[in-house]
PDB file of C-alpha atoms in Angstrom:
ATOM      1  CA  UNK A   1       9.194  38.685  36.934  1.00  0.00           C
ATOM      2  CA  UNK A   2       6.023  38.989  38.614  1.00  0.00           C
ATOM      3  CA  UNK A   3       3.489  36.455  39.958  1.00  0.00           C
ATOM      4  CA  UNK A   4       2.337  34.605  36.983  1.00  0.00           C
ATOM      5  CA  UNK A   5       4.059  35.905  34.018  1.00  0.00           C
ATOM      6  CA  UNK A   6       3.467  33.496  30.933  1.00  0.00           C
ATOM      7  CA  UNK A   7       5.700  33.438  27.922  1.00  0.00           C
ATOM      8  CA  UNK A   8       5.761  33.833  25.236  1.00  0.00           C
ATOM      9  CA  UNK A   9       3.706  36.621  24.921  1.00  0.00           C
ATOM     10  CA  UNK A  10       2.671  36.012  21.417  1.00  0.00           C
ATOM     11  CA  UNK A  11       2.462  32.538  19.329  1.00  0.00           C
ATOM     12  CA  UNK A  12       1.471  32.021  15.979  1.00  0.00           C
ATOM     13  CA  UNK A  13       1.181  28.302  14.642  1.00  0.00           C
ATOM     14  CA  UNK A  14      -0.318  26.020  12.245  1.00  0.00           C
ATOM     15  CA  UNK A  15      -3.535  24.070  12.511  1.00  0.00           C
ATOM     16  CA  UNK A  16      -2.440  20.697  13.939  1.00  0.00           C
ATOM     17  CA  UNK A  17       0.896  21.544  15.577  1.00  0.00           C
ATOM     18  CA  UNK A  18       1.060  21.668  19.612  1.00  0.00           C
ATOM     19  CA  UNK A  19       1.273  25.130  21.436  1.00  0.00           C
ATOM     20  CA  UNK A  20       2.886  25.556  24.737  1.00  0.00           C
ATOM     21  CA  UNK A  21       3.078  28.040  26.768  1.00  0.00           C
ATOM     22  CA  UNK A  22       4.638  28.297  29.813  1.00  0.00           C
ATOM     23  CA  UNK A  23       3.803  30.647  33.571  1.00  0.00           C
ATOM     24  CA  UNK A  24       5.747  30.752  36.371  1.00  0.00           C
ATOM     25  CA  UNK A  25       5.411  32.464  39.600  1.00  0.00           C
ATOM     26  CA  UNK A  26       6.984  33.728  42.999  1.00  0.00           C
ATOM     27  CA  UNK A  27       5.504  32.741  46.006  1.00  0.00           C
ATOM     28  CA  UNK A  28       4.221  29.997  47.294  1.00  0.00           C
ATOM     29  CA  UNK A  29       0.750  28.509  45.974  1.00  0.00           C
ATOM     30  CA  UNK A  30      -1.930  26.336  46.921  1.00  0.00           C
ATOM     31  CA  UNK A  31      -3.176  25.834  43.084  1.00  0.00           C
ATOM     32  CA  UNK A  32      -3.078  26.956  39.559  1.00  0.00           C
ATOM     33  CA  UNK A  33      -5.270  27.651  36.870  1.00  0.00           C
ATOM     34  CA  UNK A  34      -5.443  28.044  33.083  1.00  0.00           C
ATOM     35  CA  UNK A  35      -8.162  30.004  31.409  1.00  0.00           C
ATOM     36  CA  UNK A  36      -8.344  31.087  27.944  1.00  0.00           C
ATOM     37  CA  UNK A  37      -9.919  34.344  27.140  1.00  0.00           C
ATOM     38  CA  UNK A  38     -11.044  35.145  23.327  1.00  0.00           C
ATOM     39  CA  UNK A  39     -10.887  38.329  21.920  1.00  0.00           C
ATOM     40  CA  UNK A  40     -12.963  41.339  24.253  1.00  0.00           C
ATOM     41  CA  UNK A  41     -14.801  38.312  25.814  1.00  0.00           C
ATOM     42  CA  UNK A  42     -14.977  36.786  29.590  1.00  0.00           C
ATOM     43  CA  UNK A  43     -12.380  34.311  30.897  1.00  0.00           C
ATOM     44  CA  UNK A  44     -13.322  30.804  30.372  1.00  0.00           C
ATOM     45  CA  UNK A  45     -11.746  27.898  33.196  1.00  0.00           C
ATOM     46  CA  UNK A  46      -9.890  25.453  31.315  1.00  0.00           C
ATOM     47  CA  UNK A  47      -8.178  23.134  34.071  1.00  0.00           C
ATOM     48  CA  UNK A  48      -6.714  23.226  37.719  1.00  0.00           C
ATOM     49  CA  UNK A  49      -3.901  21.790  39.509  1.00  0.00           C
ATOM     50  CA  UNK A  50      -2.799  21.599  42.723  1.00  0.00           C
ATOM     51  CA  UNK A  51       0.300  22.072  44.417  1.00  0.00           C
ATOM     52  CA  UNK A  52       0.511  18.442  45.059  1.00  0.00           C
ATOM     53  CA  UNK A  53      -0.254  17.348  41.774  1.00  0.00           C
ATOM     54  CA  UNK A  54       2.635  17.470  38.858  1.00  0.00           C
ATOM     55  CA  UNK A  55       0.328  16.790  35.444  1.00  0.00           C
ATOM     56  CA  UNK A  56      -2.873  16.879  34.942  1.00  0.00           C
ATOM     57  CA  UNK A  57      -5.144  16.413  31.292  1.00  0.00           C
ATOM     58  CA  UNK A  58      -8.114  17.304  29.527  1.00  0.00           C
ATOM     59  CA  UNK A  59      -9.165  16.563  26.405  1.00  0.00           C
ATOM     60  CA  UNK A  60      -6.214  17.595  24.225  1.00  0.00           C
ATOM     61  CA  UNK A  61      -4.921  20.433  27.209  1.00  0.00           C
ATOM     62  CA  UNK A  62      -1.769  18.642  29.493  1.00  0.00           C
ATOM     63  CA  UNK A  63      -1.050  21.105  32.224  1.00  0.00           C
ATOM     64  CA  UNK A  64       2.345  20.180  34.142  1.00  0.00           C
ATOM     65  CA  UNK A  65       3.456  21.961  37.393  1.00  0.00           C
ATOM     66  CA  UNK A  66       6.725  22.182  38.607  1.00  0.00           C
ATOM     67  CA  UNK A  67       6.876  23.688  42.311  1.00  0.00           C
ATOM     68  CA  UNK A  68      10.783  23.327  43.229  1.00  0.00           C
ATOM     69  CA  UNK A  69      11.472  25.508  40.085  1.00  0.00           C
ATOM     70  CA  UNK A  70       7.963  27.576  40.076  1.00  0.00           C
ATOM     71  CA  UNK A  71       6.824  26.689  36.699  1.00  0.00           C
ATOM     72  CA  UNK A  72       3.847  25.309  35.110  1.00  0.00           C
ATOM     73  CA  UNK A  73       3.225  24.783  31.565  1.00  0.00           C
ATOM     74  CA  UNK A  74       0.051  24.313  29.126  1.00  0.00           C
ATOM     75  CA  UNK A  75       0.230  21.997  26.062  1.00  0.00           C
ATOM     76  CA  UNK A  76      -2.507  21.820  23.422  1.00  0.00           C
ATOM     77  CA  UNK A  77      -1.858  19.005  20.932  1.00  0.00           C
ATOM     78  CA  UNK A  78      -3.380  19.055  17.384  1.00  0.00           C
ATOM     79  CA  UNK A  79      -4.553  22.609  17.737  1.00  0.00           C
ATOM     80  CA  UNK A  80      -6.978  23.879  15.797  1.00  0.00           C
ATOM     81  CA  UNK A  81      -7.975  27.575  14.137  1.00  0.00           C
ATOM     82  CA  UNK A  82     -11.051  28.163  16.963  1.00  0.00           C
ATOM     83  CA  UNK A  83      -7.931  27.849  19.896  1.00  0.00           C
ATOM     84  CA  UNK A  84      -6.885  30.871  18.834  1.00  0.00           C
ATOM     85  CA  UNK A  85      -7.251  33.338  22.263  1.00  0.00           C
ATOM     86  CA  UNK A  86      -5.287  34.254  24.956  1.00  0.00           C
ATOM     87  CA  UNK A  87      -4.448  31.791  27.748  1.00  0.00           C
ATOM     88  CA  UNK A  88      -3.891  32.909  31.428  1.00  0.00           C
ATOM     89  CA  UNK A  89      -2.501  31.037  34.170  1.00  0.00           C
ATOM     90  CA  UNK A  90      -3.752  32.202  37.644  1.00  0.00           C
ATOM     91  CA  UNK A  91      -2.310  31.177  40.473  1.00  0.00           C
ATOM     92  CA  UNK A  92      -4.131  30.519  44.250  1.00  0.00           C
ATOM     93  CA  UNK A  93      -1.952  31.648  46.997  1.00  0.00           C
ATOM     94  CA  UNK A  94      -1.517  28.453  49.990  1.00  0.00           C
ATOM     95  CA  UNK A  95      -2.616  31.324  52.837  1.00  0.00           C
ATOM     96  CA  UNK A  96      -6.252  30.636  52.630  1.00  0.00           C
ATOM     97  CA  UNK A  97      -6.996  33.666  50.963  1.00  0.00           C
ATOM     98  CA  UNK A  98      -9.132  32.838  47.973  1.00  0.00           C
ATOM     99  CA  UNK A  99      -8.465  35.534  45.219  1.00  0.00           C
ATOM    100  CA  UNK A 100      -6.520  34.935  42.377  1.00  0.00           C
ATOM    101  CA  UNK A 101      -3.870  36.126  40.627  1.00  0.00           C
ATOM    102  CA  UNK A 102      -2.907  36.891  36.862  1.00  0.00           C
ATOM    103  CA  UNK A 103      -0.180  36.587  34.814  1.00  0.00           C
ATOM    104  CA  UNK A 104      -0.220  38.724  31.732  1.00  0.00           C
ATOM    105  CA  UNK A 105      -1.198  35.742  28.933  1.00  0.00           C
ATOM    106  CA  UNK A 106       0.064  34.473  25.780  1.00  0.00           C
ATOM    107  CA  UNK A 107      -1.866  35.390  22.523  1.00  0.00           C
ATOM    108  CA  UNK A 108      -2.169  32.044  20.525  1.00  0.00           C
ATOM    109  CA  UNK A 109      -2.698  32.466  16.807  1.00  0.00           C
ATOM    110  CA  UNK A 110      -3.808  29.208  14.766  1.00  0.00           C
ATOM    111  CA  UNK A 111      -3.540  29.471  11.457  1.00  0.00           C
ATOM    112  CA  UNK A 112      -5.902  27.383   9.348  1.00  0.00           C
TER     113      UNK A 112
ATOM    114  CA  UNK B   1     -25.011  24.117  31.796  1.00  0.00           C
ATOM    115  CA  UNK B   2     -25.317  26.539  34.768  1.00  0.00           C
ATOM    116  CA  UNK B   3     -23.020  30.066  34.006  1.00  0.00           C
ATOM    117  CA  UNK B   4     -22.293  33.673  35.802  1.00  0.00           C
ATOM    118  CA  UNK B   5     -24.145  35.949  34.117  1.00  0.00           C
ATOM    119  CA  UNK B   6     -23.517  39.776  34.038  1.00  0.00           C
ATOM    120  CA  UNK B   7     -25.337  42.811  33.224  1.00  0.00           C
ATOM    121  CA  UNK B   8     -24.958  45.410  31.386  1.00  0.00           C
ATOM    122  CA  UNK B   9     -22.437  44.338  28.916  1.00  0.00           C
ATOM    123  CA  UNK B  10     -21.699  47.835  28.502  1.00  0.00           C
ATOM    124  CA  UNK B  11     -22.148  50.691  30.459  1.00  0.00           C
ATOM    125  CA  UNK B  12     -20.885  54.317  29.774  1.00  0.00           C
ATOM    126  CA  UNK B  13     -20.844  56.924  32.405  1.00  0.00           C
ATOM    127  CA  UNK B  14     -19.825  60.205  33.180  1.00  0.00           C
ATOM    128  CA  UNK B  15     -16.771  60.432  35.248  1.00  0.00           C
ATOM    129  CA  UNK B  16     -18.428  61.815  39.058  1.00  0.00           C
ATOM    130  CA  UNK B  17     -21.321  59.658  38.351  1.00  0.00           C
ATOM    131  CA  UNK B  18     -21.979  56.403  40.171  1.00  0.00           C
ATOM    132  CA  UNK B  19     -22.498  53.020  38.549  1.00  0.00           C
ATOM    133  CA  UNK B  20     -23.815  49.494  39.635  1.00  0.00           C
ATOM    134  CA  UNK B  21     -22.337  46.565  37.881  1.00  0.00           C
ATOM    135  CA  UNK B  22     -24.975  43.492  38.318  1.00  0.00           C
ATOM    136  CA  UNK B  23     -23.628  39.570  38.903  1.00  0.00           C
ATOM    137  CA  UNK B  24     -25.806  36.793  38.950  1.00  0.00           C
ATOM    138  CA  UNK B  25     -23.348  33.963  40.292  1.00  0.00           C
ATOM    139  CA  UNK B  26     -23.531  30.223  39.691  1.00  0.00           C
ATOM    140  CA  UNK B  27     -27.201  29.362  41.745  1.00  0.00           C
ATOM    141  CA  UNK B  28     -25.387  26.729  44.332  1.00  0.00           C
ATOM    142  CA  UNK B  29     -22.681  28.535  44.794  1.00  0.00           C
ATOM    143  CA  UNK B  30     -21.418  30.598  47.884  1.00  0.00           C
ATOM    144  CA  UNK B  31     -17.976  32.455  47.018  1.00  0.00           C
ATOM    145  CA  UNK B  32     -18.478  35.728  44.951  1.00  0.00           C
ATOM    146  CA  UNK B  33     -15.511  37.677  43.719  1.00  0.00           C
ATOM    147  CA  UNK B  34     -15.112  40.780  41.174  1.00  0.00           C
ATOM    148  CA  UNK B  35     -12.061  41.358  39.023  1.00  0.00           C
ATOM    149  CA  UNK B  36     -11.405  44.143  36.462  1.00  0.00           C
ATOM    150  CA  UNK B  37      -9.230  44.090  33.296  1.00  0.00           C
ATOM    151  CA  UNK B  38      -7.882  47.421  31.981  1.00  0.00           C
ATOM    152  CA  UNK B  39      -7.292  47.675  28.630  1.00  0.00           C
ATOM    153  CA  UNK B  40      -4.545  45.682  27.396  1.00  0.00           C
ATOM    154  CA  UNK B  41      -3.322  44.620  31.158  1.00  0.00           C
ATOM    155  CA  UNK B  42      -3.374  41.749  33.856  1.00  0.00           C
ATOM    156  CA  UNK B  43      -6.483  40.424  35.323  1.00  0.00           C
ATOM    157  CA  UNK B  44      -6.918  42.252  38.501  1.00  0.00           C
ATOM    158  CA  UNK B  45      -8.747  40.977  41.665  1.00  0.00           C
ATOM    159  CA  UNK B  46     -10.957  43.784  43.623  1.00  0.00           C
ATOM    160  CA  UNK B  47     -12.883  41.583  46.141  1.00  0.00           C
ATOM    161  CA  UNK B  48     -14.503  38.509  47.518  1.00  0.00           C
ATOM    162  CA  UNK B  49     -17.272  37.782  49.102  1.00  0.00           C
ATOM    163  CA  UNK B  50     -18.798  35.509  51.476  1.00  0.00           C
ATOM    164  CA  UNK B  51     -21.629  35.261  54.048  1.00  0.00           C
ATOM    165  CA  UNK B  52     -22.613  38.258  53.103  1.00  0.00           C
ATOM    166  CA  UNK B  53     -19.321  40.487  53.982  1.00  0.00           C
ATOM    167  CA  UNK B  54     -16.261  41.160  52.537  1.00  0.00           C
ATOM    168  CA  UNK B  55     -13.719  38.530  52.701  1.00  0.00           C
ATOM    169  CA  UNK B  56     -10.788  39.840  50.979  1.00  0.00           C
ATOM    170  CA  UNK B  57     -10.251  42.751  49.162  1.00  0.00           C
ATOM    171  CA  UNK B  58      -7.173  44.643  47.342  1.00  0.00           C
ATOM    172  CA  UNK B  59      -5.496  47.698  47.479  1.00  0.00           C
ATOM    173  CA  UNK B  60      -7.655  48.570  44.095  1.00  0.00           C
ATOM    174  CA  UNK B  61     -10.772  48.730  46.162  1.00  0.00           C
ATOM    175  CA  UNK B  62     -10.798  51.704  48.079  1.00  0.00           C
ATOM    176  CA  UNK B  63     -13.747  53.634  49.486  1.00  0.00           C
ATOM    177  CA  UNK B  64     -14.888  54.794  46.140  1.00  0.00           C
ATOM    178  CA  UNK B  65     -16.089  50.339  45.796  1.00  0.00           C
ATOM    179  CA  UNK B  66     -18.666  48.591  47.382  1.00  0.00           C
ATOM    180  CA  UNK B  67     -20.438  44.992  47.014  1.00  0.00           C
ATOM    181  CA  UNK B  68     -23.443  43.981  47.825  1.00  0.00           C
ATOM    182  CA  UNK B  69     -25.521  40.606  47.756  1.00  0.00           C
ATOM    183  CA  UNK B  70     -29.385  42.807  47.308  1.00  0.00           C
ATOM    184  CA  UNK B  71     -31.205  39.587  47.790  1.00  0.00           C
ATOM    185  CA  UNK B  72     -30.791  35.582  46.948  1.00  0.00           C
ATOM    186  CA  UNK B  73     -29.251  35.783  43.260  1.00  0.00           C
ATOM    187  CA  UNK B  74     -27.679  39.224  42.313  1.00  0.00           C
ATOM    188  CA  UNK B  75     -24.110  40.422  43.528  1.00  0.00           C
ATOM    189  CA  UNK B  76     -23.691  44.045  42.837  1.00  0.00           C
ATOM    190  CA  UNK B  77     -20.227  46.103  42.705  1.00  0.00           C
ATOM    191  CA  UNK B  78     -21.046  49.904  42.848  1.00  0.00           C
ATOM    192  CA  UNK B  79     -18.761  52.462  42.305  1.00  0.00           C
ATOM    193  CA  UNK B  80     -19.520  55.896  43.767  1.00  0.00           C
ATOM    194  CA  UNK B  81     -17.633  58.666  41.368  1.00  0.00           C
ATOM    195  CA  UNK B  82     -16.430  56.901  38.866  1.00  0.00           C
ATOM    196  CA  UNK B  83     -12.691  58.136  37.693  1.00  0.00           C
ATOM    197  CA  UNK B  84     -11.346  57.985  34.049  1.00  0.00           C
ATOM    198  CA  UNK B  85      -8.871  55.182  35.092  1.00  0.00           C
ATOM    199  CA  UNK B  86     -12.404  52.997  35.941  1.00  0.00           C
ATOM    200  CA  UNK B  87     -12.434  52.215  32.548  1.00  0.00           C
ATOM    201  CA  UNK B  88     -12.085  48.570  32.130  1.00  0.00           C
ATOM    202  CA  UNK B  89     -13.461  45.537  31.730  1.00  0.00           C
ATOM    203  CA  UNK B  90     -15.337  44.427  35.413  1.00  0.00           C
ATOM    204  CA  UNK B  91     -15.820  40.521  35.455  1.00  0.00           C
ATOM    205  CA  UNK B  92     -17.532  38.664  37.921  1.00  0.00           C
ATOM    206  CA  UNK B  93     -16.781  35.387  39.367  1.00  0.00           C
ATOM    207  CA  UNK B  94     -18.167  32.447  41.673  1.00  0.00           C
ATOM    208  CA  UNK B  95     -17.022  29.559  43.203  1.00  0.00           C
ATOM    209  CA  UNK B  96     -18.732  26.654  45.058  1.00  0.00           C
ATOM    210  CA  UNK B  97     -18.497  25.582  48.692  1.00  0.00           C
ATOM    211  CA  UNK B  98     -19.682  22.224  50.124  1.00  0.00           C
ATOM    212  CA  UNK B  99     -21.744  22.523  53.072  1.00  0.00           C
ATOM    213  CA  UNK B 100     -20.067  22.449  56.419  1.00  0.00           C
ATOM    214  CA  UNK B 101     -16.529  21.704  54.140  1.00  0.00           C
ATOM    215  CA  UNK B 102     -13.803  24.087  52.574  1.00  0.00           C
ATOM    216  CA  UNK B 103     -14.483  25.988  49.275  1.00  0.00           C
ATOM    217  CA  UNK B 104     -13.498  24.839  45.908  1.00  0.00           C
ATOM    218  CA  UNK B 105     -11.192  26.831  44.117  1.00  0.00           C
ATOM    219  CA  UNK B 106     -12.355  26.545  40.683  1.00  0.00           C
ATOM    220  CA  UNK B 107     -13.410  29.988  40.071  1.00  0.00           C
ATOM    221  CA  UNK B 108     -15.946  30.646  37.092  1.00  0.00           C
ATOM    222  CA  UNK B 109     -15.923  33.659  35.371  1.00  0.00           C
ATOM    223  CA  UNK B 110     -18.802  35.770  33.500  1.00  0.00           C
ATOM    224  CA  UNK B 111     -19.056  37.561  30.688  1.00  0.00           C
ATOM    225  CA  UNK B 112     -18.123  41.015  31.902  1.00  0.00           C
ATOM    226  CA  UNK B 113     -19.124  44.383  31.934  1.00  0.00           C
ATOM    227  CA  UNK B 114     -17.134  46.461  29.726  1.00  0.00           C
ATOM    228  CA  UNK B 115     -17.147  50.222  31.871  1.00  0.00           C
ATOM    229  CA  UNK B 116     -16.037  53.146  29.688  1.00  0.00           C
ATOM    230  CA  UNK B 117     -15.796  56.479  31.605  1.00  0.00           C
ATOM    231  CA  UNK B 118     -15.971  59.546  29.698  1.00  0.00           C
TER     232      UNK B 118
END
């Protein structure tokens, strides 16, 4: 897979269940982040981690990061109908460049 | 709460003609970057800037790109004869750097321009 693929692509659940969705990645990074991107519109930040960090939370978002297997993971608990977007993970390379680099997202669906 | 802004939201052009997509960044911050989103693909980083040059750039920005920090607020990508495949969605980003220390890498992103190339 490439750098930051997420799965699944596509996840449809009910108001009040938790969503998870999962990236992983190739090389070797110094950070990664999660934004969340509603329909047609910009990219909004949600959280960063580091490389030296393993979970991290916000609000109801839990971010995990798992660099021996290359994986990080997003959980929102008690979701609700307006989380419904796509969510990107983005990962920051550890050669002191400075751009960014996409996975290809998972569409979450809430259903009310 | 202070945001990137970005203007137009929509722009549609000629292909040959040349555009200039308009940024402001985040007012205390130092690190510019522009990204563009094709239609139904990945998030795609064209450039940073810093100091007023270049700093990194990808394979996507050839010859036909160019940035440029005009005066104290705007950060401008132009692109000289714009192509069909130039259709996409152009997003510009900032990120903060402490003074005399390393950047942050939160990056924050605006609203986009959406480019359509006819």
């Amino acid at each position: 897979s490439q750098q930051g693929e997420e799965d699944p692509q596509a996840l449809s659940i009910q108001e009040g269940e938790n969503a998870t969705m999962n990236c992983s990645y190739k090389t070797s990074i110094n950070n990664l982040q999660w934004y969340r991107q509603n329909s047609g519109r910009g990219l909004v930040h949600l959280i960063l981690i580091r490389s030296n960090e393993r979970e991290k939370h916000s609000g109801r978002l839990r971010v995990t990061l798992d660099t021996s297997k290359k994986s990080s993971s997003l959980l929102i608990t008690a979701s609700r109908a307006a989380d419904t977007a796509s969510y990107f993970c983005a990962t920051g390379m550890d050669t002191g460049r400075r751009a960014l680099t996409f996975g290809s997202g998972t569409r979450l669906q809430v259903q009310p | 709460e202070p945001e990137v802004t970005q203007t137009p939201s929509h722009q549609v052009t000629q292909m040959g003609q040349e555009v200039i997509l308009r940024c402001v960044p985040i007012s205390n911050h130092l690190y510019f970057y522009w990204y563009r989103q094709i239609l139904g693909q990945k998030v795609e980083f064209l450039v940073s800037f810093y100091n007023n040059e270049i700093s990194e750039k990808s394979e996507i920005f050839d010859d036909q790109f160019s940035v440029e920090r005009p005066d104290g607020s705007n950060f401008t990508l132009k692109i000289r004869s714009t192509k069909l495949e130039d259709s996409a969605m152009y997003f510009c980003a900032s990120s903060f750097k402490l003074a005399g220390g390393p950047g942050t890498d939160t990056q924050y992103f605006g609203p986009g321009t959406r480019l359509t190339v006819l």
